[in-house]
Short mmCIF file of C-alpha atoms in Angstrom, two decimals:
data_model
loop_
_atom_site.label_atom_id
_atom_site.label_comp_id
_atom_site.label_asym_id
_atom_site.label_seq_id
_atom_site.Cartn_x
_atom_site.Cartn_y
_atom_site.Cartn_z
CA MET Q 1 0.09 0.27 -0.23
CA LEU Q 2 1.81 3.13 -1.02
CA ILE Q 3 1.29 6.49 1.00
CA PRO Q 4 1.63 9.11 -1.62
CA ALA Q 5 0.95 12.21 0.78
CA TYR Q 6 3.52 14.88 1.46
CA ALA Q 7 4.01 16.46 5.07
CA VAL Q 8 7.44 17.11 5.92
CA GLN Q 9 10.12 18.87 3.94
CA ASN Q 10 13.61 19.08 4.62
CA ASN Q 11 15.99 21.48 2.61
CA ILE Q 12 19.55 20.81 2.22
CA SER Q 13 22.06 23.11 0.39
CA ASP Q 14 24.84 25.01 -0.21
CA SER Q 15 26.44 27.88 -2.33
CA ASN Q 16 26.46 25.22 -5.45
CA ILE Q 17 23.19 22.90 -4.96
CA GLN Q 18 19.99 22.59 -3.46
CA LEU Q 19 18.08 19.14 -2.79
CA SER Q 20 14.37 19.44 -1.11
CA LEU Q 21 12.74 16.44 0.17
CA ASN Q 22 9.28 15.72 0.84
CA TYR Q 23 7.85 12.92 2.60
CA PRO Q 24 4.76 11.63 5.13
CA ASP Q 25 4.94 12.92 8.67
CA VAL Q 26 4.06 9.66 9.85
CA VAL Q 27 5.34 5.96 8.23
CA THR Q 28 3.98 2.93 8.82
CA GLN Q 29 6.16 -0.50 9.22
CA GLY Q 30 5.56 -2.98 5.96
CA LYS Q 31 3.92 -0.06 4.13
CA GLU Q 32 5.76 1.78 1.15
CA PHE Q 33 5.73 5.34 0.90
CA VAL Q 34 7.27 7.80 -1.42
CA LEU Q 35 10.51 10.01 -0.50
CA SER Q 36 10.12 12.63 -3.32
CA SER Q 37 13.30 14.58 -4.16
CA VAL Q 38 14.24 17.90 -6.09
CA VAL Q 39 17.94 18.76 -6.93
CA GLN Q 40 18.39 22.12 -8.26
CA ALA Q 41 21.73 23.88 -9.35
CA THR Q 42 22.04 27.50 -7.97
CA ALA Q 43 25.61 27.84 -9.64
CA ASP Q 44 27.33 27.38 -13.06
CA GLN Q 45 29.42 24.69 -14.32
CA VAL Q 46 27.86 21.81 -11.69
CA SER Q 47 28.36 18.47 -12.91
CA ASN Q 48 28.71 14.54 -11.51
CA ILE Q 49 25.54 15.11 -9.41
CA THR Q 50 25.18 11.95 -7.23
CA VAL Q 51 22.18 11.60 -4.54
CA THR Q 52 22.23 8.64 -2.14
CA ILE Q 53 19.87 7.82 0.61
CA THR Q 54 21.18 5.32 3.18
CA CYS Q 55 18.96 4.06 6.60
CA PRO Q 56 19.09 1.03 8.03
CA GLU Q 57 15.62 1.26 9.09
CA LEU Q 58 14.25 1.81 5.03
CA GLN Q 59 14.06 -0.47 2.28
CA ILE Q 60 14.95 1.49 -0.61
CA PRO Q 61 15.44 -0.51 -4.00
CA GLN Q 62 17.02 2.18 -5.74
CA ASN Q 63 18.68 4.36 -3.14
CA SER Q 64 20.77 6.98 -5.33
CA PHE Q 65 20.56 8.46 -8.82
CA HIS Q 66 22.97 10.32 -10.83
CA LEU Q 67 23.06 13.26 -12.92
CA ASP Q 68 26.08 14.04 -15.67
CA LYS Q 69 25.22 17.54 -15.43
CA LEU Q 70 22.48 20.23 -14.41
CA ALA Q 71 22.18 23.90 -15.83
CA LYS Q 72 22.09 26.77 -13.35
CA GLU Q 73 18.47 27.52 -12.16
CA SER Q 74 17.59 24.25 -13.67
CA THR Q 75 15.95 21.29 -11.32
CA PHE Q 76 15.53 17.47 -11.59
CA GLY Q 77 13.13 15.53 -9.56
CA ASN Q 78 13.48 11.68 -8.60
CA ASP Q 79 11.12 9.97 -5.88
CA PHE Q 80 12.46 7.33 -4.06
CA ASN Q 81 10.16 4.27 -3.33
CA SER Q 82 10.79 3.28 0.51
CA THR Q 83 9.36 0.76 3.02
CA VAL Q 84 9.85 0.91 6.76
CA LYS Q 85 11.03 -2.60 7.63
CA ASP Q 86 9.20 -4.69 9.81
CA GLY Q 87 10.33 -4.77 13.54
CA VAL Q 88 11.27 -1.25 13.55
CA PRO Q 89 10.12 -0.05 16.46
CA ASP Q 90 7.47 3.11 16.71
CA GLY Q 91 8.96 6.14 17.48
CA ASN Q 92 11.62 8.55 15.41
CA PHE Q 93 14.57 7.50 13.11
CA VAL Q 94 16.74 9.24 10.73
CA ALA Q 95 18.07 8.28 7.25
CA ASN Q 96 21.69 10.04 5.86
CA VAL Q 97 21.63 12.16 2.63
CA GLU Q 98 24.58 12.79 0.72
CA ILE Q 99 25.11 14.66 -1.99
CA ASP Q 100 28.33 14.48 -4.26
CA TYR Q 101 29.18 16.87 -7.08
CA PHE Q 102 31.89 18.59 -9.10
CA VAL Q 103 32.01 22.10 -9.72
CA LYS Q 104 34.31 23.90 -11.86
CA GLY Q 105 35.13 27.56 -10.51
CA LEU Q 106 36.84 30.66 -12.68
CA PHE Q 107 40.48 30.05 -11.46
CA ASP Q 108 40.22 26.03 -11.30
CA ALA Q 109 42.02 23.79 -13.84
CA GLN Q 110 39.78 21.09 -13.21
CA PRO Q 111 35.99 20.53 -11.62
CA VAL Q 112 36.13 20.26 -7.75
CA LYS Q 113 34.56 17.82 -5.83
CA HIS Q 114 31.99 18.75 -3.52
CA THR Q 115 30.21 16.71 -0.70
CA ILE Q 116 26.77 17.61 1.57
CA THR Q 117 25.84 15.23 4.32
CA GLN Q 118 22.89 16.00 6.40
CA THR Q 119 20.38 13.56 8.08
CA ALA Q 120 16.71 13.21 7.62
CA GLN Q 121 14.13 12.36 10.08
CA PHE Q 122 11.02 10.03 10.47
CA PHE Q 123 8.34 9.10 12.55
CA ALA Q 124 7.25 5.25 12.62
CA ALA Q 125 3.71 4.38 13.83
CA SER Q 126 2.44 0.64 13.98
CA ARG Q 127 -1.16 1.58 15.09
CA PRO Q 128 -3.34 4.79 14.82
CA SER Q 129 -3.39 7.20 17.87
CA ILE Q 130 -5.99 9.43 18.37
CA SER Q 131 -6.66 12.30 20.23
CA LEU Q 132 -9.56 15.20 20.81
CA ASN Q 133 -9.63 18.41 21.63
CA LEU Q 134 -12.95 19.86 22.69
CA GLN Q 135 -14.31 23.55 22.66
CA ALA Q 136 -17.71 23.68 24.96
CA PRO Q 137 -19.27 26.48 27.15
CA SER Q 138 -18.96 26.44 30.94
CA ASP Q 139 -22.78 27.27 31.36
CA VAL Q 140 -25.73 26.32 29.60
CA PHE Q 141 -29.51 27.06 29.74
CA SER Q 142 -31.67 23.77 29.81
CA GLY Q 143 -33.52 22.82 27.01
CA GLU Q 144 -31.56 25.22 25.04
CA PRO Q 145 -29.22 24.27 22.29
CA PHE Q 146 -25.22 24.71 22.94
CA SER Q 147 -22.14 23.89 20.56
CA ILE Q 148 -19.68 20.84 21.11
CA LYS Q 149 -16.80 21.74 19.02
CA GLY Q 150 -13.95 19.53 18.52
CA THR Q 151 -10.62 18.39 16.70
CA ILE Q 152 -9.84 14.66 15.94
CA LEU Q 153 -5.83 14.62 15.33
CA ASN Q 154 -4.22 11.24 14.31
CA GLN Q 155 -0.94 10.98 15.45
CA GLY Q 156 -0.38 7.48 13.80
CA SER Q 157 -0.91 4.86 11.09
CA ASP Q 158 -4.30 5.26 9.22
CA ALA Q 159 -7.59 5.14 11.29
CA HIS Q 160 -10.77 3.85 9.91
CA ASN Q 161 -14.45 3.58 10.96
CA ILE Q 162 -13.96 6.12 13.58
CA GLU Q 163 -17.51 6.39 16.11
CA LEU Q 164 -17.93 9.47 18.32
CA SER Q 165 -20.87 10.33 20.37
CA ALA Q 166 -21.55 12.91 23.66
CA PHE Q 167 -23.34 11.79 26.73
CA SER Q 168 -23.62 12.79 30.18
CA PRO Q 169 -24.43 10.38 33.17
CA ALA Q 170 -26.11 13.20 35.00
CA LEU Q 171 -27.95 14.84 31.93
CA GLN Q 172 -30.42 14.05 29.17
CA LEU Q 173 -28.95 14.98 26.04
CA SER Q 174 -30.50 15.42 22.82
CA GLY Q 175 -29.89 16.85 18.77
CA GLN Q 176 -26.38 16.18 17.08
CA LYS Q 177 -24.39 14.36 19.28
CA SER Q 178 -22.65 11.32 16.79
CA LEU Q 179 -20.41 11.11 14.16
CA SER Q 180 -18.86 8.74 11.74
CA VAL Q 181 -15.72 8.85 10.00
CA THR Q 182 -14.63 6.25 7.35
CA ASN Q 183 -10.84 6.86 7.28
CA LEU Q 184 -8.55 9.68 9.04
CA ASP Q 185 -4.99 8.95 7.15
CA ALA Q 186 -1.98 9.06 9.23
CA GLY Q 187 -0.96 12.46 10.67
CA LYS Q 188 -4.23 14.15 9.11
CA SER Q 189 -6.88 16.09 11.46
CA MET Q 190 -10.39 17.23 10.95
CA ASP Q 191 -13.11 19.13 12.58
CA PHE Q 192 -16.26 18.43 13.64
CA GLU Q 193 -19.15 20.06 15.63
CA PHE Q 194 -21.98 18.58 17.82
CA VAL Q 195 -25.03 20.84 18.82
CA VAL Q 196 -27.16 19.59 21.57
CA GLN Q 197 -29.28 20.21 23.92
CA THR Q 198 -30.36 19.14 27.70
CA GLN Q 199 -33.83 18.13 28.87
CA LYS Q 200 -36.14 21.56 29.52
CA ASP Q 201 -37.48 20.39 32.72
CA LEU Q 202 -34.08 20.35 34.62
CA GLY Q 203 -35.06 21.58 38.25
CA ALA Q 204 -32.40 22.45 40.01
CA PRO Q 205 -29.03 23.77 38.90
CA ILE Q 206 -26.51 21.06 38.37
CA ASN Q 207 -22.68 20.65 37.41
CA ALA Q 208 -22.52 18.06 35.18
CA ILE Q 209 -19.91 16.03 33.27
CA VAL Q 210 -20.38 15.68 29.40
CA HIS Q 211 -18.44 12.81 27.65
CA VAL Q 212 -17.33 12.39 23.89
CA ASN Q 213 -15.92 9.00 23.60
CA GLY Q 214 -16.12 6.26 20.85
CA THR Q 215 -14.08 3.63 19.07
CA TYR Q 216 -11.77 3.26 15.93
CA LEU Q 217 -9.86 0.53 13.94
CA ASP Q 218 -6.55 0.12 12.65
CA ASP Q 219 -6.01 -1.53 9.59
CA ALA Q 220 -5.83 -4.97 10.88
CA GLY Q 221 -9.68 -4.22 12.26
CA LYS Q 222 -8.25 -4.08 15.99
CA THR Q 223 -10.33 -1.55 17.77
CA TYR Q 224 -9.18 1.08 20.19
CA SER Q 225 -11.19 3.37 22.15
CA ILE Q 226 -11.39 7.42 22.73
CA ASP Q 227 -12.46 9.37 25.40
CA ASN Q 228 -12.51 13.06 26.49
CA SER Q 229 -14.58 15.13 28.67
CA PHE Q 230 -15.56 18.46 29.89
CA ASN Q 231 -17.87 20.22 32.71
CA ILE Q 232 -20.76 22.52 32.26
CA TYR Q 233 -23.50 24.08 34.70
CA ALA Q 234 -26.79 23.60 33.85
CA SER Q 235 -29.41 25.97 34.98
CA GLN Q 236 -33.11 26.89 34.28
CA ARG Q 237 -33.46 30.70 32.46
CA GLY Q 238 -35.33 32.99 34.46
CA LEU Q 239 -38.29 34.15 33.07
CA LEU Q 240 -36.85 38.03 32.74
CA GLU Q 241 -33.33 36.63 31.39
CA ILE Q 242 -32.27 37.15 28.12
CA GLY Q 243 -29.04 36.58 26.24
CA ASP Q 244 -26.47 33.61 26.21
CA ALA Q 245 -25.52 31.82 29.75
CA ASN Q 246 -22.21 31.38 29.10
CA GLY Q 247 -19.66 34.35 30.36
CA ILE Q 248 -16.35 35.33 30.61
CA TRP Q 249 -14.06 35.61 33.50
CA VAL Q 250 -12.09 38.71 33.62
CA GLY Q 251 -9.74 38.25 36.50
CA GLN Q 252 -11.57 37.37 39.42
CA PHE Q 253 -14.67 38.59 38.15
CA PHE Q 254 -17.29 36.70 36.13
CA ILE Q 255 -19.38 38.51 33.39
CA ALA Q 256 -22.15 37.07 32.00
CA PRO Q 257 -23.56 38.21 28.93
CA VAL Q 258 -27.35 37.37 30.42
CA VAL Q 259 -29.28 40.51 31.29
CA GLY Q 260 -32.44 40.85 33.28
CA VAL Q 261 -35.71 42.52 31.61
CA GLY Q 262 -35.46 44.45 34.52
CA THR Q 263 -32.01 45.79 34.45
CA ILE Q 264 -32.71 46.71 30.44
CA VAL Q 265 -36.06 48.68 31.50
CA SER Q 266 -34.07 50.60 34.25
CA SER Q 267 -31.82 51.36 31.97
CA VAL Q 268 -34.15 52.90 29.46
CA ILE Q 269 -36.14 54.45 32.01
CA GLY Q 270 -32.73 55.99 33.50
CA PHE Q 271 -31.47 56.99 29.72
CA LEU Q 272 -34.90 58.97 29.25
CA ILE Q 273 -34.47 60.51 32.30
CA PHE Q 274 -31.05 61.58 31.43
CA LEU Q 275 -32.28 63.19 27.94
CA TRP Q 276 -35.39 64.93 29.65
CA HIS Q 277 -32.85 66.81 32.02
CA TYR Q 278 -30.73 67.50 29.17
CA LYS Q 279 -33.16 68.95 26.84
CA ASN Q 280 -34.07 71.28 29.47
CA LYS Q 281 -30.97 72.20 30.41
CA LYS Q 282 -30.49 73.30 26.73
CA LYS Q 283 -33.96 75.37 26.88
CA LYS Q 284 -32.97 77.41 30.11
CA ARG Q 285 -29.57 78.15 28.44
CA LYS Q 286 -31.65 79.30 25.27
CA VAL Q 287 -33.72 81.39 27.33
CA ARG Q 288 -30.94 83.13 29.08
CA LYS Q 289 -28.99 84.01 26.16
CA SER Q 290 -32.52 86.01 24.72
CA SER Q 291 -33.43 87.82 27.95
#
């Protein structure tokens, strides 16, 4: 199974030549992937270029290529079909990259050989590794929709049949609270959103835990589980409350966007009284000036 996706880029260069390497950020034991390379001459008279990649953890049937010459600013691409050997432990490993070439300067009688050596780092994973990041309000009103946003990140090998759902032992959640994903490739992520609500007749306010959990499979069909959770404070909306239940903390003070109707009415009346006084003052000033 070929993994063609590129996610990591390494650049190796000096004043005469540059090599760019692209490969997946996660590779899997026993699977073939493409290590893509592009070489570019950045000076004149560059010739006899040989690029070689060696790594005990990788099987590369053709691990080098050769160019007789390459004009300045010209490029040449080559793909190394590579396979991570079985038995390689999960984690990081490195490959050695060597570039040999000749260049003839203005005062050189013959082309001079140059060698660049650098390592490229790979990350091997034999199984998927799914993590969940969640964003949700800390305060909600009972019976009213609220959003649970999340990101699924796969830091391992390919994952299949991802099933997620939201539930709470203390609350009855309804709405859009489940998700199915057929595949999530190695090293990839995706965003999702649940829109749920609690039961309307909540009674007394309650602090509750909401779980987002589920399962996923690896290539062999083995099942893995995943779970993350957050806390919410659920209460019933008062008859004279409008706005969103979720406020913000500023230092040690909590500012809630919920505003009482009485507060709004009082503010309006206060503003009208202020406006009436302001107009009366302007009238008195005009009378004084005219007199």
